[in-house]
Coordinates of C-alpha atoms and ligand atoms in Angstrom, one line a residue:
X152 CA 19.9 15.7 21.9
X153 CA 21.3 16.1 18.5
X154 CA 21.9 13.3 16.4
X155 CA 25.4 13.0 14.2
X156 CA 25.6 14.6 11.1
X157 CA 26.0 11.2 9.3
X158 CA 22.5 10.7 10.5
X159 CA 21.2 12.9 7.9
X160 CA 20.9 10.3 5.6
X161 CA 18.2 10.3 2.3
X162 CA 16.0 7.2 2.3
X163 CA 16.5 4.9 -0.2
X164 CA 13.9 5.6 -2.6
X165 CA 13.6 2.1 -4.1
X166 CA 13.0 0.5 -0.9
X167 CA 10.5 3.1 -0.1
X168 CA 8.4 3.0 -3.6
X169 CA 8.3 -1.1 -3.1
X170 CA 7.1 -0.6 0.2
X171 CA 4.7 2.3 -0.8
X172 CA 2.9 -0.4 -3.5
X173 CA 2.9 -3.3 -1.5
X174 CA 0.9 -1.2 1.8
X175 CA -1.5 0.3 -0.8
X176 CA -1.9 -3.7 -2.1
X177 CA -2.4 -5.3 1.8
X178 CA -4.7 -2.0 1.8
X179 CA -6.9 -3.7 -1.2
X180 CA -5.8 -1.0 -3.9
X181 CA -5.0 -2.9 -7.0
X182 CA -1.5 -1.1 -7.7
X183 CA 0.9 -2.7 -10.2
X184 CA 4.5 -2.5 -9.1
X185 CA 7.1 -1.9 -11.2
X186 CA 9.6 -0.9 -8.5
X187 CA 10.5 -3.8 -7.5
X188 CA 14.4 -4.7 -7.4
X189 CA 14.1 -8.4 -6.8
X190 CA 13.8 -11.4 -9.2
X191 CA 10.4 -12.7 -9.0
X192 CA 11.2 -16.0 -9.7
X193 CA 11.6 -18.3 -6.4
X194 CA 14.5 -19.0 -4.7
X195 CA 15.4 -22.6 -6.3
X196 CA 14.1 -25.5 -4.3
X197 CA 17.3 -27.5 -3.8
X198 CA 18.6 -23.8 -1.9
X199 CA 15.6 -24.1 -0.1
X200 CA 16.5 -27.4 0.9
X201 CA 19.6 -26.5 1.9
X202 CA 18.9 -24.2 4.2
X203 CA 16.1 -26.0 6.2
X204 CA 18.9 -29.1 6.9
X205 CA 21.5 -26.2 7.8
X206 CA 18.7 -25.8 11.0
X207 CA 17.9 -29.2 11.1
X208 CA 21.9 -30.2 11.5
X209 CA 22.3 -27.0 14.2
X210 CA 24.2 -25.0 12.0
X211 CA 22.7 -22.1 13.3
X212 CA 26.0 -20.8 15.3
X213 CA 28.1 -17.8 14.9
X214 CA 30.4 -18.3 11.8
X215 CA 34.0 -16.7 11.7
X216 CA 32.9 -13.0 10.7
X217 CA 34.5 -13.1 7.2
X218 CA 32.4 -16.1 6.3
X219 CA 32.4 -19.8 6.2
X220 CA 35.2 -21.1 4.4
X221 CA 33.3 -23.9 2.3
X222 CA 31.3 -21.1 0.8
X223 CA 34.3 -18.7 0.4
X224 CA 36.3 -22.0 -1.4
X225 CA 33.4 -21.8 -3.8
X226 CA 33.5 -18.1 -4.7
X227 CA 36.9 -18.5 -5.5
X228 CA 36.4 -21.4 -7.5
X229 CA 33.1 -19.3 -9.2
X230 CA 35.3 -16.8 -9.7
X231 CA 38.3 -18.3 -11.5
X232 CA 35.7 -20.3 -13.7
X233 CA 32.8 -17.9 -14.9
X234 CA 35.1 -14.9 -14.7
X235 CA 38.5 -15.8 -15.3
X236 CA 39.8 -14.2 -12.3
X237 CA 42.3 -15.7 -9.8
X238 CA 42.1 -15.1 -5.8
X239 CA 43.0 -17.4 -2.6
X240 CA 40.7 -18.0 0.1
X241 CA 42.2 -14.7 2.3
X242 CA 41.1 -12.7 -0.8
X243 CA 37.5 -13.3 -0.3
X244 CA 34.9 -12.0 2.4
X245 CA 31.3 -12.8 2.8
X246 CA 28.5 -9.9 3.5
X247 CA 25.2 -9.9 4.5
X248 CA 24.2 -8.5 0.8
X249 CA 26.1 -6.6 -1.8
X250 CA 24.7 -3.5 -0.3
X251 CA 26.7 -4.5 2.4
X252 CA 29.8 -5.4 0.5
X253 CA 29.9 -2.0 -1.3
X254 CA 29.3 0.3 2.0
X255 CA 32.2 -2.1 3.7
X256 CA 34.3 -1.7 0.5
X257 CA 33.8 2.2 0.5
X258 CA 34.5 2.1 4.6
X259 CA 37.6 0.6 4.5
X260 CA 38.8 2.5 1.3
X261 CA 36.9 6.3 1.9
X262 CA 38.5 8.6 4.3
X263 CA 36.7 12.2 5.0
X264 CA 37.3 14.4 1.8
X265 CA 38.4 11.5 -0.4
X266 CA 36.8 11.8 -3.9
X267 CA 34.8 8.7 -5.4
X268 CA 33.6 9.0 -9.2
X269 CA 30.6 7.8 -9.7
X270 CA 28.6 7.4 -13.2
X271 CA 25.6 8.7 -13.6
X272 CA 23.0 7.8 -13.4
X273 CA 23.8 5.5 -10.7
X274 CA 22.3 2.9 -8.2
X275 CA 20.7 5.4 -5.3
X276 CA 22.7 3.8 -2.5
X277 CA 26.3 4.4 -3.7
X278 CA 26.0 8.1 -3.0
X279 CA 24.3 7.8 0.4
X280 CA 27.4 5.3 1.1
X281 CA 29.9 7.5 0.5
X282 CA 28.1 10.9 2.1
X283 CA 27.9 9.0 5.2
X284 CA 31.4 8.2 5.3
X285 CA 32.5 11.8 4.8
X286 CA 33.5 11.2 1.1
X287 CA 33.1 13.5 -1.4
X288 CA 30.6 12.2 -4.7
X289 CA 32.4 13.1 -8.1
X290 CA 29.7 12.3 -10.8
X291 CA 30.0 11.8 -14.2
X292 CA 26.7 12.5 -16.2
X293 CA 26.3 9.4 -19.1
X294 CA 24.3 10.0 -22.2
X295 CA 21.2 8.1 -23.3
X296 CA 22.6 8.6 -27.1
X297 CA 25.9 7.0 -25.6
X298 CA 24.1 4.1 -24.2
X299 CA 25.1 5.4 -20.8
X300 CA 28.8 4.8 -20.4
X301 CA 31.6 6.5 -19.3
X302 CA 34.6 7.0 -22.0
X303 CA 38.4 7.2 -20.6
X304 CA 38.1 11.0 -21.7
X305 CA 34.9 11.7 -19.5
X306 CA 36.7 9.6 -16.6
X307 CA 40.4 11.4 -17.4
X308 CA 38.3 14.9 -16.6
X309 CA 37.2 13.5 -13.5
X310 CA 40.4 12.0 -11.5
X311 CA 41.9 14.8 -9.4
X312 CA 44.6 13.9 -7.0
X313 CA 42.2 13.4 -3.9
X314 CA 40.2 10.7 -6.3
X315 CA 40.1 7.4 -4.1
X316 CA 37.8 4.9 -5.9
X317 CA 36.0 4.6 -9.1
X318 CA 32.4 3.1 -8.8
X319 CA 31.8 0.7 -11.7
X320 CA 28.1 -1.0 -12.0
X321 CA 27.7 -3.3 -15.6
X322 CA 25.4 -4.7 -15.7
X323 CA 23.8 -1.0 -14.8
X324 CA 20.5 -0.5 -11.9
X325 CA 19.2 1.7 -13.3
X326 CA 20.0 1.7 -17.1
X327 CA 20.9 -1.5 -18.1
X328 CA 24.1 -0.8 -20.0
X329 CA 26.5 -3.3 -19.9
X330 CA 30.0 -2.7 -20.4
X331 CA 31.9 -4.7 -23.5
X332 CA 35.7 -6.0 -22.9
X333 CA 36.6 -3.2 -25.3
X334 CA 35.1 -0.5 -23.5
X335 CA 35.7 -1.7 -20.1
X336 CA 39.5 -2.7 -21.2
X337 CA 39.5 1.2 -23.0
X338 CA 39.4 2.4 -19.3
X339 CA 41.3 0.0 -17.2
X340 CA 44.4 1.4 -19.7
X341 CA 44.0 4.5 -18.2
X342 CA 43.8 3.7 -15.0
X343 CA 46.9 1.1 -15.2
X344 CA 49.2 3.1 -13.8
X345 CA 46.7 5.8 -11.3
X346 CA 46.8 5.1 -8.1
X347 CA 43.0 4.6 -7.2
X348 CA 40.5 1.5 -6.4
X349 CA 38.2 0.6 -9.0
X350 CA 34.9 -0.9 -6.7
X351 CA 33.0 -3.1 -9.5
X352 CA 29.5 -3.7 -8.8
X353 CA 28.6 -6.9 -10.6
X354 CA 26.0 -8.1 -9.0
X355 CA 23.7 -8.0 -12.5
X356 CA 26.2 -10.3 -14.2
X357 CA 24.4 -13.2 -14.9
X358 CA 21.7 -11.0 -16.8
X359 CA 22.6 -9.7 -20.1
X360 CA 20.7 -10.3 -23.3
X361 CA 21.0 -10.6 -27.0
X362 CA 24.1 -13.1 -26.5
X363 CA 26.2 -10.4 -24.4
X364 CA 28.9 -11.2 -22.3
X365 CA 29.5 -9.9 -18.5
X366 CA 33.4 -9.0 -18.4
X367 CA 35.1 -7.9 -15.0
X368 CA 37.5 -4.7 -15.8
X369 CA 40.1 -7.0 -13.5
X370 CA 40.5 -9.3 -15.8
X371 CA 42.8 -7.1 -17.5
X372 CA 45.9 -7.1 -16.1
X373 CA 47.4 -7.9 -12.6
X374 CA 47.8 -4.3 -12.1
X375 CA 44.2 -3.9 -12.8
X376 CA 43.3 -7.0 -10.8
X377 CA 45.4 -5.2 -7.8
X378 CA 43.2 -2.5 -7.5
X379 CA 39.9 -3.8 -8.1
X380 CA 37.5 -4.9 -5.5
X381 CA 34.9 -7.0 -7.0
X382 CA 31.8 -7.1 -5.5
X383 CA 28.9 -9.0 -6.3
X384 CA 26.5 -11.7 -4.7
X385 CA 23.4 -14.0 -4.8
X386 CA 20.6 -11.9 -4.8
X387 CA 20.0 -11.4 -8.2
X388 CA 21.6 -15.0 -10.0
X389 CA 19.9 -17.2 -7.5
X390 CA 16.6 -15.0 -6.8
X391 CA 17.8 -14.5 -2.8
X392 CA 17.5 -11.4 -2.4
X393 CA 15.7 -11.3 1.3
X394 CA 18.7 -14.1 2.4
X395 CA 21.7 -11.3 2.7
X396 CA 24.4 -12.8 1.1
X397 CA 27.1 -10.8 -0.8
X398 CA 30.7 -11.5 -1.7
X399 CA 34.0 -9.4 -2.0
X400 CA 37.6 -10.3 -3.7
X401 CA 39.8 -7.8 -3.9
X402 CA 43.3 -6.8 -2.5
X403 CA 44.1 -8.7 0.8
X404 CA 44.4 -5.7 3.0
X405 CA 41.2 -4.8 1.7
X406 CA 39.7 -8.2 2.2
X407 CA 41.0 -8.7 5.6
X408 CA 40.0 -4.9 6.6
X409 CA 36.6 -5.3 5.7
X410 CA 36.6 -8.9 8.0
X411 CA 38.0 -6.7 10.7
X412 CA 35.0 -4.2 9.9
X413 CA 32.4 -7.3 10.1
X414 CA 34.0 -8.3 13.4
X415 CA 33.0 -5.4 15.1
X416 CA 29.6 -4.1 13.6
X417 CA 27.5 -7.0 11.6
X418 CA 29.1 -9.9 12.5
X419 CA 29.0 -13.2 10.4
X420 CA 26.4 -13.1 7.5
X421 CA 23.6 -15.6 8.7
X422 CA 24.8 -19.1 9.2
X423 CA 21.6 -20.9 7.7
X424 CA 21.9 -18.1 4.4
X425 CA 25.5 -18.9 3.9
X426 CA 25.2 -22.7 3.9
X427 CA 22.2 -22.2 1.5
X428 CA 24.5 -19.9 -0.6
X429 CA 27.0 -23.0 -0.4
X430 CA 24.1 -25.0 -2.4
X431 CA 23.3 -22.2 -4.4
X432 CA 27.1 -21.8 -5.8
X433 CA 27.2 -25.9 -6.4
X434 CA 24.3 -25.5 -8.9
X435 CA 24.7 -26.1 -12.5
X436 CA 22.7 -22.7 -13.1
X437 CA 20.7 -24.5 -16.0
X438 CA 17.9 -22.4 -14.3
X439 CA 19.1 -18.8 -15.3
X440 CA 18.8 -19.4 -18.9
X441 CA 14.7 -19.7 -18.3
X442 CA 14.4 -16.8 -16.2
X443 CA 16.6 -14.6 -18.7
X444 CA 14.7 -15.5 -21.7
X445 CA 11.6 -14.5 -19.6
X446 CA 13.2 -11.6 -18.6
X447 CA 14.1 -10.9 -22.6
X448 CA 10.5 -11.5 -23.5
X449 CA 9.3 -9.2 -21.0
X450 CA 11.8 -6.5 -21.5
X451 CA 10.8 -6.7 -26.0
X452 CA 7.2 -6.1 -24.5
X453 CA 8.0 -3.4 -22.4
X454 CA 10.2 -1.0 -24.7
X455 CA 8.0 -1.8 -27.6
X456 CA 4.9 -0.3 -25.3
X457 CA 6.8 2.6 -24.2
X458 CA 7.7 3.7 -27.5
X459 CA 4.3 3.8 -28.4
X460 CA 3.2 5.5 -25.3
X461 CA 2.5 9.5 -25.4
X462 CA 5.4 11.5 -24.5
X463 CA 7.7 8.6 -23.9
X464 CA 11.1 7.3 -25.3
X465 CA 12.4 4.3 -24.6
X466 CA 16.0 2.5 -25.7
X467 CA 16.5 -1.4 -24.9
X468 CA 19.0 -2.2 -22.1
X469 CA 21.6 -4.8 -22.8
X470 CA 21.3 -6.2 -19.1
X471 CA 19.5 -6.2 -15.6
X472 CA 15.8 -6.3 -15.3
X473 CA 14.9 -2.4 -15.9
X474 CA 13.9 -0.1 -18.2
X475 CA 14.8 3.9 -18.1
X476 CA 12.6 5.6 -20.6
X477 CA 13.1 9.4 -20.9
X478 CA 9.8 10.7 -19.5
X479 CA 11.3 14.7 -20.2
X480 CA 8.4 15.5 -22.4
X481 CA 5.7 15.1 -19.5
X482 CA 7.3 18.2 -18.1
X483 CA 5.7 21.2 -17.8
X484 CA 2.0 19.4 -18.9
X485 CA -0.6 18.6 -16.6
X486 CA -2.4 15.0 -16.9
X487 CA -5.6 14.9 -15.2
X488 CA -5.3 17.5 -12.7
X489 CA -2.1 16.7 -11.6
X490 CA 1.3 19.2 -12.6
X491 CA 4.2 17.6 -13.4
X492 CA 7.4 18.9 -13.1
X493 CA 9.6 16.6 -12.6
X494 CA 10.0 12.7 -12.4
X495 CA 9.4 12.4 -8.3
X496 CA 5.6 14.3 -9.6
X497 CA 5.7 11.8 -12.4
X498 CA 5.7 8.9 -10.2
X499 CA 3.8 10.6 -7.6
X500 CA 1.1 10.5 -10.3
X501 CA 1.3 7.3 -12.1
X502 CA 1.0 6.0 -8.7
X503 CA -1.5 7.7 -6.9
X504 CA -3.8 8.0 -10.6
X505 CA -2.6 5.6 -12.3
X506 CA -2.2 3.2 -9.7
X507 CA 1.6 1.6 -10.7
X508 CA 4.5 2.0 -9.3
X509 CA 7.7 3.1 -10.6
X510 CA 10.8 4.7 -9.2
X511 CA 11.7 8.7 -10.2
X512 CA 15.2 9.0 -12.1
X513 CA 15.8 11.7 -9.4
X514 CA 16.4 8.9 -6.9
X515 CA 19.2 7.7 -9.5
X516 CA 20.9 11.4 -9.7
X517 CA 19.1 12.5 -12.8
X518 CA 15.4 13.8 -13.6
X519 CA 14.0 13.6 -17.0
X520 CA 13.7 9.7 -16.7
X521 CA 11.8 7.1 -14.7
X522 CA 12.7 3.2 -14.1
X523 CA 10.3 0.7 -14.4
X524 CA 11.6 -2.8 -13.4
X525 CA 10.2 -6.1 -15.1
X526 CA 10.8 -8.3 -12.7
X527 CA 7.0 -8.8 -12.5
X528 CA 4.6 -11.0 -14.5
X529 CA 3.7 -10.3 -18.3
X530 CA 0.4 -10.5 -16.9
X531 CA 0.8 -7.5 -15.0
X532 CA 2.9 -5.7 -17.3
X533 CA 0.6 -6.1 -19.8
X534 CA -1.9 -4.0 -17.8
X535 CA 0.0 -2.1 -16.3
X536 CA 1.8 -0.5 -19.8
X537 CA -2.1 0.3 -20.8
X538 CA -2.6 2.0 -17.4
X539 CA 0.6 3.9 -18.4
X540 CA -0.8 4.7 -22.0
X541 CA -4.2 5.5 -20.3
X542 CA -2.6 7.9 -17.5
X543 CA -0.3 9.8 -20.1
X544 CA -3.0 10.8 -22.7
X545 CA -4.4 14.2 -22.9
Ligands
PMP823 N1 24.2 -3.2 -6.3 C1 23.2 -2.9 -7.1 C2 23.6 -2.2 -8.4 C3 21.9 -3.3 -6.8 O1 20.9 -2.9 -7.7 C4 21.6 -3.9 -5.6 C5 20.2 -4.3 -5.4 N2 19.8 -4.2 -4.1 C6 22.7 -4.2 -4.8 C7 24.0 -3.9 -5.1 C8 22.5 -4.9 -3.5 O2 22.1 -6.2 -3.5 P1 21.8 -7.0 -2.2 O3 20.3 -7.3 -2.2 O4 22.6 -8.3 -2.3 O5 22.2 -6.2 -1.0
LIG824 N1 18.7 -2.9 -5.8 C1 17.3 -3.0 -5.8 C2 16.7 -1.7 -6.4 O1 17.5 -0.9 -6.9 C3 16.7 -3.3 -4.5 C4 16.4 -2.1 -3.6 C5 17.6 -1.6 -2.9 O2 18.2 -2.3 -2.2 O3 17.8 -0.4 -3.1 O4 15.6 -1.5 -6.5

């Protein structure tokens, strides 16, 4: 029998090198992994807490598919405090992850043939999402020199009349750029008065470095605000990645499509994660400031090694927990037997020789670079960039 043409779906390459190092760990190799897309700090104890007296008290029932309201009262408040942005309760939906929020988002806003711009390089699910929904990818290819932004100009060159949504990620998987109000206000003037959805990713907001700011393009203006659907989540900020929960606020027929959506294909995020999430939202956050100075410390290390690694350039990312040093000068050379003509070879080899693991820019829509994340331990960075330096020279 054949399967649906939507079936023919590219695995996600992330997930697959993470799951690559940790089988060729349980199999005793001593691989490093820098693939990893997780914080890997521990969820905070008092989450913890919360969720084992969400069993203990039963709370382990269905939930309206949209999401509890005690934890969708305290998105909005989150949002109208950390990000300046006003929304009621029935412009607010809970997901089982952000992944989830962004394919529901697309779902309910893609129709077959509708255009969705999408910045290169980009987080490897968003292009997945919208092939299996029948949309057509529009990418625009950022420069390293430009720190990896789109301008109004490059976007103006995009929009065509079937463009639907514009896929905005600051802070950036996989290059770390974050947006300023200036740049990010730059666009949302242009796209004031087009009539398109703006999906903003902001799931890295709570990691940015060197005193940076995270700003929401719908903070702009109301007519800004109209078309944005913001999607973010507590993954990353509260080191829950494996619990599933993920937020949308957007435009109420949006919001209240994508419950509809739930209703009839997920279902409620889990009951226990979303009453943890409830504690996670009531914390102070005093936390994050010790894991971003780690992450800070770690990232210094890391670009300072790279740079002084053979064939190897790396520039500093203003936010998230990766690096995406241009590895274009391994091509065409052969290290140790092994041909490398592209980044999937590259980390083919660095993995299988040099025994870390890192995730080919191919996976992100463009070659010539890899991604190493740092959400590991300086310990194992620390080895693992001299098993880079060792694996790269001639
Ligand atoms: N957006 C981006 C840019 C990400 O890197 C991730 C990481 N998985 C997600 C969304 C999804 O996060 P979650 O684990 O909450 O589904
Ligand atoms: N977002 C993370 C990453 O890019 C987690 C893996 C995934 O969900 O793709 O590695």
């Amino acid at each position: 029998m054949k399967l649906a043409e939507r079936s023919n779906i590219s695995p996600s390459l992330t997930l697959a090198m993470n799951t690559k190092a940790k089988e060729m760990k349980r199999r005793g190799i001593d691989v490093i992994s820098f693939a990893a897309g997780e914080p890997d700090f521990p969820t905070p104890d008092h989450v913890k807490e919360a969720a084992k007296k969400a069993i203990d008290e039963n709370k382990t029932y269905y939930t309206p598919a949209s999401g509890i309201p005690e934890l969708k009262e305290l998105v909005v408040k989150k949002l109208k405090e950390e990000n300046g942005l006003e929304y009621s309760i029935d412009q607010v939906v809970i997901n089982s992850g952000a992944k989830h929020s962004a394919f529901n988002a697309l779902a309910v806003t893609v129709d077959e043939g509708d255009e969705v711009i999408i910045p290169a390089p980009y987080w490897v699910s968003y292009s997945e999402m919208v092939n299996i929904l029948g949309g057509k990818c529009v990418f625009i290819e950022t420069r390293e020199d430009k720190g990896f932004k789109i301008t109004p100009a490059d976007l103006e060159k995009a929009i065509t009349e079937k463009t639907k949504v514009l896929l905005l990620n600051s802070p950036n998987n996989p290059t770390g750029a974050v947006y300023s109000k200036e740049e990010l206000y730059h666009i949302a003037e242009l796209l004031e008065d087009i009539d398109i959805f703006i999906l903003s990713d902001e799931i890295y907001e709570k990691i940015v470095y060197d005193g940076r700011e995270h700003v929401s393009i719908a903070t702009y203006s109301e007519k800004i605000k109209e078309k944005t659907i913001v999607v973010n989540g507590l993954s990353k900020a509260f080191s829950m990645t494996g619990w599933r929960i993920g937020y949308t606020a957007g435009p109420k027929e949006v919001i209240s499509a994508i419950g509809k959506l739930q209703g009839h294909s997920s279902g409620n995020p889990p009951s226990i994660s979303q009453w943890a999430g409830v504690a996670a939202l009531k914390s102070d956050c005093s936390f994050l400031n010790e894991w971003v100075s780690e992450f800070s410390r770690r990232r210094d290390y890391i670009v300072e090694n790279l740079n002084s690694t053979p064939f190897i350039s790396c520039s500093k990312p203003e936010g998230a927990f990766y690096v995406f040093p241009n590895v274009s000068e391994t091509f065409g050379k052969e290290f140790n037997g092994y041909k490398i003509n592209d980044s999937v070879d590259l980390a083919n080899y660095l993995l299988e020789y040099g025994k870390i693991a890192t995730v080919p820019g191919k996976a992100f829509g463009v070659d010539g670079y890899i991604r190493i994340s740092f959400a590991t331990s300086m310990e194992n960075i620390e080895k693992g960039m001299q098993r880079l330096k060792d694996a790269l020279t001639i």
